[in-house]
Short mmCIF file of C-alpha atoms in Angstrom, two decimals:
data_model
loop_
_atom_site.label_atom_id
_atom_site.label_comp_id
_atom_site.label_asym_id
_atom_site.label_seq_id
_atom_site.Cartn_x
_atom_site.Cartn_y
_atom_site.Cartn_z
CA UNK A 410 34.38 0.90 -12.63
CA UNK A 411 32.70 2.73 -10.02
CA UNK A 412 31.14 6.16 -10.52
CA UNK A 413 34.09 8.18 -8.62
CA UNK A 414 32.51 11.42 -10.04
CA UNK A 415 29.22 11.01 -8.03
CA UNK A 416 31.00 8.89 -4.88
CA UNK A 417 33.57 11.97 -4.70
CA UNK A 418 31.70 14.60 -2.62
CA UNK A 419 34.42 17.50 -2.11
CA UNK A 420 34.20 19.61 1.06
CA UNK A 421 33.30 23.24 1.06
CA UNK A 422 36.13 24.04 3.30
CA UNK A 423 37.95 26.71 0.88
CA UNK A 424 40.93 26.68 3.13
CA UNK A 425 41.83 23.34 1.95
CA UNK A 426 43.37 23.13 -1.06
CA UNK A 427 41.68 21.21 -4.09
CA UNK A 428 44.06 18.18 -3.75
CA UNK A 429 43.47 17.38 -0.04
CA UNK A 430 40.00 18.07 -0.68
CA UNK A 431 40.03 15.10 -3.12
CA UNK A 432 42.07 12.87 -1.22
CA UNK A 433 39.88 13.14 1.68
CA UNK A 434 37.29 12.58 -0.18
CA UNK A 435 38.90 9.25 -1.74
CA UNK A 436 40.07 8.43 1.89
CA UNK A 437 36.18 8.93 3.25
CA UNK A 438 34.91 6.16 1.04
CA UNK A 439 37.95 3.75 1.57
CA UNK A 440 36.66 4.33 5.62
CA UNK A 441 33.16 3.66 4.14
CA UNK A 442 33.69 0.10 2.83
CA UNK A 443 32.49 1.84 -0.77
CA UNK A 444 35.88 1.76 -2.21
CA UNK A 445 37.65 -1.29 -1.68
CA UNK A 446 41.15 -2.69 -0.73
CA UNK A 447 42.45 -4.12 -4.00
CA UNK A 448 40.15 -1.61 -6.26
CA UNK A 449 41.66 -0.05 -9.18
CA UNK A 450 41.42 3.80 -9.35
CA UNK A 451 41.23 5.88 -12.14
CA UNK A 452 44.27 7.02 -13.86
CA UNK A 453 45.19 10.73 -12.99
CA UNK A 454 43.71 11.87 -16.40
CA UNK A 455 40.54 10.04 -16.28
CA UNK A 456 39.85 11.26 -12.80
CA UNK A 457 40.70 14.74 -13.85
CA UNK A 458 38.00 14.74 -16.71
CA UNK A 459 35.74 13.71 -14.42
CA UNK A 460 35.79 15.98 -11.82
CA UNK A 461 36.72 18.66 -14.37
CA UNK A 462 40.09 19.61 -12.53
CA UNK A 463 44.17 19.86 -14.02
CA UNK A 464 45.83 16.82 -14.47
CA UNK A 465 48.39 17.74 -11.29
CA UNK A 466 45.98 18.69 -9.39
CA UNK A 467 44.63 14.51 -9.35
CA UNK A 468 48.89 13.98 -9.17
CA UNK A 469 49.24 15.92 -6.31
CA UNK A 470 46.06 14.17 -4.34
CA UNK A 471 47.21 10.81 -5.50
CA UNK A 472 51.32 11.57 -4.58
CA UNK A 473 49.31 12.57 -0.75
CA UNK A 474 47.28 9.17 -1.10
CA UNK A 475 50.83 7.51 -1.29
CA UNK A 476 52.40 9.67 0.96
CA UNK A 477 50.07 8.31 4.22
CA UNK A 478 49.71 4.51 2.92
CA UNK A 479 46.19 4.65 0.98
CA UNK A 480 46.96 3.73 -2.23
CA UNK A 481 49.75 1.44 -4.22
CA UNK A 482 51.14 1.79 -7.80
CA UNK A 483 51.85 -1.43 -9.64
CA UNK A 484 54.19 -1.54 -12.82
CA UNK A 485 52.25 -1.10 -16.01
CA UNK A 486 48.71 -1.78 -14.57
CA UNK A 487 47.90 1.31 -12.51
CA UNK A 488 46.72 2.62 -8.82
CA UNK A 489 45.11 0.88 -6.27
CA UNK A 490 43.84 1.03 -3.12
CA UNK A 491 46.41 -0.98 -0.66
CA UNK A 492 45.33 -4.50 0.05
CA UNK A 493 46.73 -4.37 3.46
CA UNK A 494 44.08 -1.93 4.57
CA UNK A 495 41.41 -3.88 6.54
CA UNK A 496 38.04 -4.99 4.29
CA UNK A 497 35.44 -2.26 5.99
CA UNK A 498 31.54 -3.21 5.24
CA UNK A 499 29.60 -1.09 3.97
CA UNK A 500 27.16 1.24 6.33
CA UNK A 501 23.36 0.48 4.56
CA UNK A 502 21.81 3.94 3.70
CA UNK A 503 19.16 3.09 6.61
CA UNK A 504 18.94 0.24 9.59
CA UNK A 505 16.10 -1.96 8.82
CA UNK A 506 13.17 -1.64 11.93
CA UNK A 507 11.43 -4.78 12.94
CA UNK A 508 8.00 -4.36 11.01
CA UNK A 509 10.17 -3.03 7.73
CA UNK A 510 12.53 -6.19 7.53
CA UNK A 511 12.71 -7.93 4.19
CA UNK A 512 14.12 -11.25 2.94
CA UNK A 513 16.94 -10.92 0.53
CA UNK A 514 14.30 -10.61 -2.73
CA UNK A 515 13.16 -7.38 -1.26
CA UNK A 516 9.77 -8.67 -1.02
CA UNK A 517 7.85 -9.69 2.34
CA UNK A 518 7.24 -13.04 3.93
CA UNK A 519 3.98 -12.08 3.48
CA UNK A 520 4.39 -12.67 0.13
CA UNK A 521 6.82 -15.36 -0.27
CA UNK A 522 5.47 -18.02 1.43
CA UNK A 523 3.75 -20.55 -0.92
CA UNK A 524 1.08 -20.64 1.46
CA UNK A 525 -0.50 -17.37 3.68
CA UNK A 526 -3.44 -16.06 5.94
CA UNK A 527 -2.84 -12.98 4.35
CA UNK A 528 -4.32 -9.98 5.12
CA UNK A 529 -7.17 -10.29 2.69
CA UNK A 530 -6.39 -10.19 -0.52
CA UNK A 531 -8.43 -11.44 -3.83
CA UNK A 532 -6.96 -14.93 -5.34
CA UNK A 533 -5.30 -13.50 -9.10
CA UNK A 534 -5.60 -16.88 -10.65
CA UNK A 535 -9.43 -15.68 -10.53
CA UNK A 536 -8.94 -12.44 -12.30
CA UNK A 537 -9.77 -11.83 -15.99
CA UNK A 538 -6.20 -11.06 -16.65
CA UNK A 539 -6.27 -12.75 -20.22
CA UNK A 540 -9.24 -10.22 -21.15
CA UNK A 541 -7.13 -7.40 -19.54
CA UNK A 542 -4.08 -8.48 -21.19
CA UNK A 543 -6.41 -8.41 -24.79
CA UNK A 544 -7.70 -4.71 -24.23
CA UNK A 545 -3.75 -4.05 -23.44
CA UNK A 546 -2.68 -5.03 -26.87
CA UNK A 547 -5.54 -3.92 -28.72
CA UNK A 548 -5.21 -0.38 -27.29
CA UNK A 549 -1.91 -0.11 -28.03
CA UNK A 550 -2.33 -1.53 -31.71
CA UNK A 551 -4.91 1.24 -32.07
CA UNK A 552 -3.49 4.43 -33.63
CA UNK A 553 -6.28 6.25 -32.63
CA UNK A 554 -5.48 5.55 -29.01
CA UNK A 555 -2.07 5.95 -28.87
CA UNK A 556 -2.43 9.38 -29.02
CA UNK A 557 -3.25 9.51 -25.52
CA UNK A 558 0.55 7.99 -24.55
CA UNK A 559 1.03 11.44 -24.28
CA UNK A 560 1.35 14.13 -21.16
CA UNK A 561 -2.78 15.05 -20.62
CA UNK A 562 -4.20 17.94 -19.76
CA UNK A 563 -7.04 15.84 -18.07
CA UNK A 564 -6.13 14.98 -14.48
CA UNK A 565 -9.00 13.71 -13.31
CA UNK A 566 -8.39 10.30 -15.51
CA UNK A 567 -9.56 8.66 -18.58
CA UNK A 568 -12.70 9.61 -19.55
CA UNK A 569 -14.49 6.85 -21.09
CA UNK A 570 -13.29 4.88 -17.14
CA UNK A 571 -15.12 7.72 -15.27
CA UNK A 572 -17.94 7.02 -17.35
CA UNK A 573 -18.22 3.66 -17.04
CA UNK A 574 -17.66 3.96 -12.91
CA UNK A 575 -20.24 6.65 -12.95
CA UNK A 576 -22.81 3.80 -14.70
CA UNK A 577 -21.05 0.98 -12.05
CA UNK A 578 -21.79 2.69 -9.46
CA UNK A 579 -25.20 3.72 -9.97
CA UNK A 580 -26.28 0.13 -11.08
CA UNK A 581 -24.31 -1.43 -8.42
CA UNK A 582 -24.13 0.87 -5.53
CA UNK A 583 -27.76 3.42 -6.12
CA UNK A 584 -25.23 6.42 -6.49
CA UNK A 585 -26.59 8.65 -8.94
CA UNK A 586 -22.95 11.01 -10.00
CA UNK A 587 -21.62 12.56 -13.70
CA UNK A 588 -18.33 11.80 -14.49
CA UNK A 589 -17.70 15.43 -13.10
CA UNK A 590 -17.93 13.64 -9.80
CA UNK A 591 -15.23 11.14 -10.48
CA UNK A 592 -11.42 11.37 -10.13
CA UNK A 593 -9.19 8.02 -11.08
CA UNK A 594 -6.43 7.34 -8.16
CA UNK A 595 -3.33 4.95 -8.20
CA UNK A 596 -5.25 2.94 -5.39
CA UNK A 597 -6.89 4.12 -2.20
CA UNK A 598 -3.55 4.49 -0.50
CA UNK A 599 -2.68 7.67 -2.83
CA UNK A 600 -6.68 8.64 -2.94
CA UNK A 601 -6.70 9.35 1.10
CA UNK A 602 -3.13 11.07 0.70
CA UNK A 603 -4.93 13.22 -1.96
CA UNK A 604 -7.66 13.90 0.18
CA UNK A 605 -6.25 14.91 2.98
CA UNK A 606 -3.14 16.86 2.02
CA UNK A 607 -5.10 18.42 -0.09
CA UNK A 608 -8.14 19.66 2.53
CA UNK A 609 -6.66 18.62 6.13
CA UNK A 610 -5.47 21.50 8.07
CA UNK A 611 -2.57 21.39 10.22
CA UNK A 612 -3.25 19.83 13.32
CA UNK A 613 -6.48 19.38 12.73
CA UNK A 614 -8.40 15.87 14.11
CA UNK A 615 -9.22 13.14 11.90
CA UNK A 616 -11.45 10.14 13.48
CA UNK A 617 -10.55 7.00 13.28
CA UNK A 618 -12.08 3.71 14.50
CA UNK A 619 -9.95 1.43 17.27
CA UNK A 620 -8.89 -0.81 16.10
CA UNK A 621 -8.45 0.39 12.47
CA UNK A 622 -6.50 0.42 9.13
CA UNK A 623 -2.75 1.40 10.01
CA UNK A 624 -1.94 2.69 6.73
CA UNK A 625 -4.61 5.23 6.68
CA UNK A 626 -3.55 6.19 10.05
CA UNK A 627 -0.08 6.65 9.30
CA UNK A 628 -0.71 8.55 6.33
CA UNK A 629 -3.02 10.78 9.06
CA UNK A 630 0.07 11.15 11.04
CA UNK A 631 2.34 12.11 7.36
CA UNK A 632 0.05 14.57 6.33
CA UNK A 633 0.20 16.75 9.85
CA UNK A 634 -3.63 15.48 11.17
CA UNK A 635 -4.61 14.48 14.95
CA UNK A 636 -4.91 10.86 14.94
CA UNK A 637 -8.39 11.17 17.38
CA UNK A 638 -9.88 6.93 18.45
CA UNK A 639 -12.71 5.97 18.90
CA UNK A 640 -14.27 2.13 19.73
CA UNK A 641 -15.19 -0.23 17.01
CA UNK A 642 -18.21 -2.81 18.31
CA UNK A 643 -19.85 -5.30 16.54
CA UNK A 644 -22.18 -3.00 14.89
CA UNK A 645 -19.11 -0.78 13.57
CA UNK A 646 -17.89 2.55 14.84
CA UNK A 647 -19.10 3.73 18.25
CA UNK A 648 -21.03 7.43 16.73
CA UNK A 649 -22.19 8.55 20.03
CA UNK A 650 -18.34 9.53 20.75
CA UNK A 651 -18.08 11.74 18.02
CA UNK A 652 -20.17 14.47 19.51
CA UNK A 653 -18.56 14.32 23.06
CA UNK A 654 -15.10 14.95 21.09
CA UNK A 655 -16.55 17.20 18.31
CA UNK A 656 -17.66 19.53 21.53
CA UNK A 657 -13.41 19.65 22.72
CA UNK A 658 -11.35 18.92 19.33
CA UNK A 659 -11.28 20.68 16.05
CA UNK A 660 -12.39 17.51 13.95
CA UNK A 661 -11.92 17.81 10.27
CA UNK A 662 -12.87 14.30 8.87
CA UNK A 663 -14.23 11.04 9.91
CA UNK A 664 -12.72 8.12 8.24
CA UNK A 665 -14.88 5.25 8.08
CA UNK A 666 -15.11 1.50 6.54
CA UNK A 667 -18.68 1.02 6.77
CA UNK A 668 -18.87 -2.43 4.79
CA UNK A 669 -16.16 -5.15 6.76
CA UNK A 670 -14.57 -2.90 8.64
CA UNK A 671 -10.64 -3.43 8.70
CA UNK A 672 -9.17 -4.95 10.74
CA UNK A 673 -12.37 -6.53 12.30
CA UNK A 674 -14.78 -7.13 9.26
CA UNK A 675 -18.03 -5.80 10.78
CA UNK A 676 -20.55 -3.71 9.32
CA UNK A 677 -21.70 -0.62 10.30
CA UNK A 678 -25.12 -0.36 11.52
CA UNK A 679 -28.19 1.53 9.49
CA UNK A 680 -28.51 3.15 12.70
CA UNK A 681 -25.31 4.74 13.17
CA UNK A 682 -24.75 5.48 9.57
CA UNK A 683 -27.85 7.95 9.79
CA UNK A 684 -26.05 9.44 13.13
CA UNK A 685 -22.80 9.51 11.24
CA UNK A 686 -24.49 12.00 8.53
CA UNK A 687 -26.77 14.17 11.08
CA UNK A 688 -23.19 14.46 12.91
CA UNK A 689 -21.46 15.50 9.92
CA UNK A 690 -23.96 18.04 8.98
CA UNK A 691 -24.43 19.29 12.88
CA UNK A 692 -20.20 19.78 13.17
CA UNK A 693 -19.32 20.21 9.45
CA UNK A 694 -16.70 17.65 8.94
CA UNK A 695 -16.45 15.38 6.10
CA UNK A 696 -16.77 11.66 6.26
CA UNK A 697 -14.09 9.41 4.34
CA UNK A 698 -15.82 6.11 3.08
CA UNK A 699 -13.64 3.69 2.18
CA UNK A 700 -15.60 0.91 0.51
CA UNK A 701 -12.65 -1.43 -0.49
CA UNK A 702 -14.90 -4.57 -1.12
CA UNK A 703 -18.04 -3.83 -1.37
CA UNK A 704 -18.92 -6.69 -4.01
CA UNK A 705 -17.89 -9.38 -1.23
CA UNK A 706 -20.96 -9.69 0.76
CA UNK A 707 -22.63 -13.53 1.34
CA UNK A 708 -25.16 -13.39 3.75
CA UNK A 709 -27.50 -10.73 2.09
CA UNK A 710 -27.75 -7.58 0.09
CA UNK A 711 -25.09 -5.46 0.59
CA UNK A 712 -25.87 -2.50 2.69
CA UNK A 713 -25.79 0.62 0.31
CA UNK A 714 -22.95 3.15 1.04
CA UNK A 715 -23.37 6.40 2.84
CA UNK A 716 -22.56 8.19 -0.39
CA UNK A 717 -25.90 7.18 -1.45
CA UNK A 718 -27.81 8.45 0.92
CA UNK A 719 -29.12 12.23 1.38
CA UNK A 720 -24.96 13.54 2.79
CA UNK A 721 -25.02 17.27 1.45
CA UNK A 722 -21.75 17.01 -0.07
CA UNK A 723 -20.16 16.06 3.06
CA UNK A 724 -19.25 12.27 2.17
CA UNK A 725 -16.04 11.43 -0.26
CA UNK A 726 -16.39 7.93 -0.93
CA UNK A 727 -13.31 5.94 -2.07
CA UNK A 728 -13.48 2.74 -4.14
CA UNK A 729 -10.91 0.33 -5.31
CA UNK A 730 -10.20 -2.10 -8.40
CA UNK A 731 -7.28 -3.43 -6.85
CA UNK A 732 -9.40 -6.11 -4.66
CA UNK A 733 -11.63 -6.99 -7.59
CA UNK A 734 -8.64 -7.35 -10.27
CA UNK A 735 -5.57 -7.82 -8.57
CA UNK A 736 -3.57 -5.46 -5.59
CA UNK A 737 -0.63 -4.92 -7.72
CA UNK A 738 -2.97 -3.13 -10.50
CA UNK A 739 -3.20 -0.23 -8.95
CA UNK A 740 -6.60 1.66 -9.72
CA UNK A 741 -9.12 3.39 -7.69
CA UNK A 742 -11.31 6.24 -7.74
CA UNK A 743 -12.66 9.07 -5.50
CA UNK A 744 -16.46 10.43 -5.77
CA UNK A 745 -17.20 13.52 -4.34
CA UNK A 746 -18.00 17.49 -5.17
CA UNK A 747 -16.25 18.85 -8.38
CA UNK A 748 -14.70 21.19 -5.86
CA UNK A 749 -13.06 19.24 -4.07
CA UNK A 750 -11.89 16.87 -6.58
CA UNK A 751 -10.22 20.03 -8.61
CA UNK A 752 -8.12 20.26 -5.45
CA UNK A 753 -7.14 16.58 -5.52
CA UNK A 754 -6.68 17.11 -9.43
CA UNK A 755 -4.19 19.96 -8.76
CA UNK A 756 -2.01 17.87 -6.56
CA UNK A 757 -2.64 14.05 -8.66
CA UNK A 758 -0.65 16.09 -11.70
CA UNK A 759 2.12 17.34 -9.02
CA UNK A 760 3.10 13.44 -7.95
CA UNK A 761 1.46 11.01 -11.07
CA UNK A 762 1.29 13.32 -14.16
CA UNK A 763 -1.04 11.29 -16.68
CA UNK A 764 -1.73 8.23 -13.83
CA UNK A 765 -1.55 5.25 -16.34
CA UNK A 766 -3.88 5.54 -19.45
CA UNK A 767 -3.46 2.47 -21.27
CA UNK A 768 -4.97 0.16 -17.72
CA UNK A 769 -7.41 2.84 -17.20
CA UNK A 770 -8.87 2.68 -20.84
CA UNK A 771 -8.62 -1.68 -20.90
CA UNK A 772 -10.51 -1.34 -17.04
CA UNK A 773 -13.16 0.66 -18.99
CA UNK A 774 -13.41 -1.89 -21.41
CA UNK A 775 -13.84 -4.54 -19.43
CA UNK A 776 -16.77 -2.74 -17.43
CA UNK A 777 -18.20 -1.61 -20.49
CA UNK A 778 -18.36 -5.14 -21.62
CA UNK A 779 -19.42 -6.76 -18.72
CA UNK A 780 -16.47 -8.39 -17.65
CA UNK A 781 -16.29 -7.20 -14.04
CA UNK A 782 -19.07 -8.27 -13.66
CA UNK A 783 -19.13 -11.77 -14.72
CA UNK A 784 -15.72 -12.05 -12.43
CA UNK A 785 -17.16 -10.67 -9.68
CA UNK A 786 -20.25 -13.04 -9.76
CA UNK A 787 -17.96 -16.13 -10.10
CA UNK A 788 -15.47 -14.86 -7.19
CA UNK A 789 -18.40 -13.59 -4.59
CA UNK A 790 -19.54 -17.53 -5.27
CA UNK A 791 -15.39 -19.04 -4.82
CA UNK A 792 -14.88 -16.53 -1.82
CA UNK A 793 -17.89 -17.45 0.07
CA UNK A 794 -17.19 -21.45 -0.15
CA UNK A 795 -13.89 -20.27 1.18
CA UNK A 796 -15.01 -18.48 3.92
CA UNK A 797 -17.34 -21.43 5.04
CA UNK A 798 -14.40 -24.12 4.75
CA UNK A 799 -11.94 -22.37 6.91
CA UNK A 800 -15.09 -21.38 9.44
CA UNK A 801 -16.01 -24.49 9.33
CA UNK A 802 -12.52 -26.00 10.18
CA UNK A 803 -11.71 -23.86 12.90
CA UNK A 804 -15.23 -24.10 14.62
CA UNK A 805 -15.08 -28.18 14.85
CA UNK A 806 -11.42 -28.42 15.54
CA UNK A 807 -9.75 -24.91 16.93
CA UNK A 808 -12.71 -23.53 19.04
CA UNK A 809 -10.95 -24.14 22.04
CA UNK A 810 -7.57 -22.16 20.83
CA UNK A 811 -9.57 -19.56 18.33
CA UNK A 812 -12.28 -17.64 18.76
CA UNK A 813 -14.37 -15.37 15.82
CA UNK A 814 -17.27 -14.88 13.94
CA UNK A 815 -18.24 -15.68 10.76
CA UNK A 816 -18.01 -12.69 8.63
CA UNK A 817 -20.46 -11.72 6.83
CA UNK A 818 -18.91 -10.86 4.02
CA UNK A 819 -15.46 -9.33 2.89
CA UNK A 820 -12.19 -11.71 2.51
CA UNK A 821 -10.57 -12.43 5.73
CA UNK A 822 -11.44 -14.04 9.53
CA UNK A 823 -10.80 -11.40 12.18
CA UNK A 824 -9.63 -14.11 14.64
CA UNK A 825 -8.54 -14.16 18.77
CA UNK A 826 -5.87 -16.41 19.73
CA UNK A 827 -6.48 -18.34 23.48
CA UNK A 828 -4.98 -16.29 26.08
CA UNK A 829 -1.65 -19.55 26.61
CA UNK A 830 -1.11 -20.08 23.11
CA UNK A 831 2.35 -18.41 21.51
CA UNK A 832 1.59 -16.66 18.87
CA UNK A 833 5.16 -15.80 17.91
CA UNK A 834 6.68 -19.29 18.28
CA UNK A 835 3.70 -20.59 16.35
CA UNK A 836 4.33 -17.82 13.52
CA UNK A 837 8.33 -18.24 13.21
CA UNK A 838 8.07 -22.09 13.16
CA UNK A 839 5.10 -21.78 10.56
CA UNK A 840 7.02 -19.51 8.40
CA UNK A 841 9.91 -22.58 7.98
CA UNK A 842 7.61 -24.79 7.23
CA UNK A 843 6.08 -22.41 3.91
CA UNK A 844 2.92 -21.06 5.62
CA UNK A 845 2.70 -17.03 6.55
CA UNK A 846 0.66 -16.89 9.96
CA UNK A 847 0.20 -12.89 10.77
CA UNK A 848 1.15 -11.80 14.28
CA UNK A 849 -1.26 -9.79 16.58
CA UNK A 850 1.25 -6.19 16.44
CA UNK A 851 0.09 -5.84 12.63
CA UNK A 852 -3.31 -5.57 14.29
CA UNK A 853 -3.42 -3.70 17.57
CA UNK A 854 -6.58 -4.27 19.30
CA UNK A 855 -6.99 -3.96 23.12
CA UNK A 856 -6.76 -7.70 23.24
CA UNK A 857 -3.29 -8.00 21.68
CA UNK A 858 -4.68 -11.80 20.26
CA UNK A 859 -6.54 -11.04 17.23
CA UNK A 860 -5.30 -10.79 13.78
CA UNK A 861 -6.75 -11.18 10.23
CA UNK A 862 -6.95 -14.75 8.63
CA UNK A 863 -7.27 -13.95 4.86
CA UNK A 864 -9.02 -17.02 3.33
CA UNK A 865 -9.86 -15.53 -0.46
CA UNK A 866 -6.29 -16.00 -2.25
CA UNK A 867 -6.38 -19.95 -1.18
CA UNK A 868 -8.21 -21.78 -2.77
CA UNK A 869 -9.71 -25.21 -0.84
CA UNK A 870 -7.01 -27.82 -1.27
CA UNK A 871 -4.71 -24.80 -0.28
CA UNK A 872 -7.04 -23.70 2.78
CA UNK A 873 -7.11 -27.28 4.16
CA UNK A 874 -2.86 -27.12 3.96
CA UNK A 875 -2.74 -24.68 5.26
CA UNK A 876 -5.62 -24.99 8.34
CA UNK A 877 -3.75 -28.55 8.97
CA UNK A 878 -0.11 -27.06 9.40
CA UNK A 879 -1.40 -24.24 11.63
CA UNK A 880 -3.51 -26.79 13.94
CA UNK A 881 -0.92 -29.01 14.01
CA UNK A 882 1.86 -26.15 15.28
CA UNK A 883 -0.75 -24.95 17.94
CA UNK A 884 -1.08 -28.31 19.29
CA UNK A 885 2.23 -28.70 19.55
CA UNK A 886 3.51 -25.04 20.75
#
C-alpha cells in the first residue's frame, strides 16, 4: 500500500476545514499520476490513524471524494479511486539535462559499454583486490580492531594510513611531512570541496588552466569562487598570466595538475613550476596540486611535485588511491599545514563523520607490506605497453583523421579529431555497436575536436577491438 501518511501533504490554509483539506490533498496526487485509477485507499479508520485525525473527519473527506466523482465504493472490498479517470504519468522529481542522462540501470554509457575510451581510468582486474579483500576480513575478525567501528574523535583519518602515506610519500615523492601533515579524504573530489569551502572567500578568484578538469571547476563555481582561465601549452599552465591578473583580481588559489595535466596530459615545466612558487609567495595565494597519477610516468623519472620543493606553506597537495586501486574505492589524502588541515578536519566530521575505517586501516596494510608497490610496478609496465599499442595504431592507420602526441605518461590519449569527420554520428553509432567513444563537449578546448582516449582499463586484445571498430566507423561516417 502506498505511504498515504507521507504522500498526504495538508494545506496551511486554516479557513478550510480539515476534510477538504484532505480531499484535496487525495485529489492533488490522483492529478499527479502518484495515486492511481483503480488503487485501493485506505479504509476511513486506517487513514484516520495515520494522519492522527477522528474517524468522520476521513468520512466526511471521503463522502466529498464521492460527491465530485474521485473515488468508488465496491461491496465488501473497499474504496477506490474511479477507473474512469484518465491514467496521468507521473511528473519525475527533476527533467534529465543532456550531459546528466542515464540508461535505465542508473549508471552511464560510460560505464556500460563492454568496451570504452574512457576517460582514464586504471584497469581493476589489475588491482590487488584479493589482498584488500584479506586485510578486510582479517580486520574485522580482529577484536582489537573492531573497536574502532565506532564514532572517532580523530578526523583527520586512521592513523597507522597517515603514517604509512607520510613514509610513501617521502620514499616515493622526496616529501619530507609527520602524519600531523596528513588528512584522509573520500577521494579528491571531496578533498578540493574541503579545501575550498573551508578557506575560499566569497567571490574570491581561483585559477584554473584552459582547458581543465570540469569537476574541479564546477565545484569552484558550488563553493561561491571566480572561475579566472588561463592557457594550457605544451609545457603546462601559461605562469606569466598569473601576475597580469594577480595585479586586477583578488586571486585566492591556483589549482594546478602539474604531472599529465587533465584534460591534455602534459607536464608542467621545471621552469614554470619555480615561477608558480615565486608567484605564490609574491601575491600570497595558495597553489592546489592535484597529483592524481603520479606513479604513471614511462618515459623518465617522474618530475617531483611542487610540494617538495622550498613552497613556505603555500602548496596543498592532493593525492589519490582511487587511480592506483580502483575509482570506486574512494580514498585520498590532503598534505598541507596542520592549520589548515584542522579547518578541513572541522568540516570532514560535519559531512563524513568517521570516513571509512575498516578500507583505510586494510590500505595501510597493504602499503605497509609492500603491496602498492608491487601493483604499481606491474601496472606502470601493463599501462605503458598500452599506451604504445593504441599510439602505435592510430599513428600508422588514423594519422590522417587523428592527431596527438604520445603522452608521456598518465592513462589516456588527449586526441584531435580532423576538422570533416562527425564526431557525434561516429559516437552514437559506436555506442550500438558496444564501444563508448567520448564526445569533444566533455572536453572543451578552443578546438572543439579533442577529447581523452583512455587506453589503461583495456587491455591489448580489448584495445585492438576496440581501435578496429572506431577506424572502421570513421571510414565509413
Amino acid at each position: 500500500m502506498l505511504p498515504f501518511a507521507s504522500l498526504l501533504h495538508l494545506s496551511d490554509d486554516s479557513k478550510l476545514p480539515v476534510y477538504l483539506r484532505i480531499s484535496n490533498a487525495i485529489i492533488e496526487q490522483i492529478s499527479q499520476g502518484t495515486i492511481r485509477p483503480g488503487t485501493r485507499l485506505p479504509s476511513s479508520r486506517a487513514l484516520a490513524d495515520m494522519l492522527q485525525v477522528h474517524r468522520k473527519t476521513i468520512v466526511a473527506a471521503y463522502d466529498e471524494l464521492y460527491a465530485q466523482g474521485w473515488i468508488e465504493s465496491r461491496s465488501t472490498k473497499g474504496t477506490f479511486v474511479n477507473d474512469q479517470l484518465p491514467t496521468v504519468d507521473p511528473v519525475p522529481l527533476t527533467p534529465s539535462t543532456p550531459d546528466q542522462e542515464l540508461t535505465s540501470s542508473g549508471l552511464s554509457q560510460e560505464v556500460l559499454l563492454p568496451l570504452r575510451f574512457d576517460d582514464g581510468f586504471p584497469d581493476t582486474r589489475l588491482a590487488p583486490l584479493a589482498s584488500l579483500g584479506k586485510e578486510y576480513s582479517s580486520l574485522l575478525k580482529d577484536r582489537k580492531f573492531t573497536r574502532y567501528l565506532t564514532y572517532t574523535s580523530n578526523f583527520m583519518g586512521d592513523q597507522k594510513l597517515r603514517e604509512q602515506i607520510a613514509l610513501h610519500l617521502r620514499d616515493t615523492r622526496g616529501i619530507y611531512v609527520s602524519t600531523d601533515h596528513i588528512l584522509i579524504s573520500r577521494g579528491s573530489i571531496m578533498a578540493f570541496y574541503l579545501i575550498l569551502v573551508s578557506h575560499l572567500s566569497p567571490g574570491a578568484g581561483v585559477l584554473v588552466g584552459a582547458p581543465g578538469y570540469q569537476t574541479f571547476n564546477k565545484i569552484v563555481s558550488r563553493t561561491g569562487g571566480r572561475l579566472l582561465e588561463i592557457p594550457v601549452d605544451e609545457s603546462g599552465l601559461q605562469v606569466d598570466h598569473i601576475a597580469e591578473l594577480c595585479e586586477t583580481e583578488l586571486v585566492e588559489f591556483v589549482y594546478v595538475v602539474p604531472h599529465h595535466h587533465h584534460p591534455t596530459t602534459v607536464t608542467l615545466s621545471p621552469e614554470r613550476r619555480l615561477r608558480l612558487l615565486e608567484l605564490s609567495k609574491q601575491y600570497g595565494f595558495r597553489i592546489i596540486e592535484d597529483d592524481y597519477d603520479f606513479d604513471f610516468h614511462y618515459e623518465s623519472g617522474a618530475i617531483l611535485p611542487l610540494t617538495s620543493l622550498n613552497h613556505q606553506g603555500k602548496v596543498i597537495y592532493v593525492g589519490s588511491f582511487s587511480k592506483t586501486i580502483a575509482p570506486s574505492l574512494r580514498l585520498a589524502f590532503v598534505v598541507a599545514s596542520p592549520e589548515i588541515l584542522g579547518d578541513l578536519a572541522e568540516l570532514r566530521r560535519l559531512i563524513d563523520r568517521s570516513g571509512d575505517p575498516v578500507l583505510e586501516r586494510a590500505v595501510a596494510r597493504l602499503l605497509e607490506y609492500g603491496e602498492i608497490r608491487r601493483h604499481l610496478n606491474k601496472a606502470v609496465k601493463v599501462y605503458r605497453s598500452r599506451r604504445d599499442l593504441l599510439c602505435r595504431l592510430l599513428g600508422e592507420e588514423l594519422s590522417d583523421y587523428i592527431s596527438f602526441q604520445v603522452p608521456e605518461g598518465g592513462m589516456a590519449i588527449w586526441a584531435k579529431y580532423a576538422q570533416h569527420l562527425n564526431i557525434e554520428s561516429i559516437s552514437q553509432a559506436a555506442a550500438k555497436e558496444g564501444l563508448y567513444v567520448p564526445l569533444p563537449q566533455a572536453y572543451p578546448s578552443p578546438s572543439g575536436r579533442h577529447v581523452r582516449l583512455g587506453y589503461s582499463s583495456m587491455n591489448e586484445e580489448e584495445i585492438r577491438q576496440a581501435f578496429g571498430m572506431l577506424k572502421a566507423l570513421i571510414l565509413t561516417h
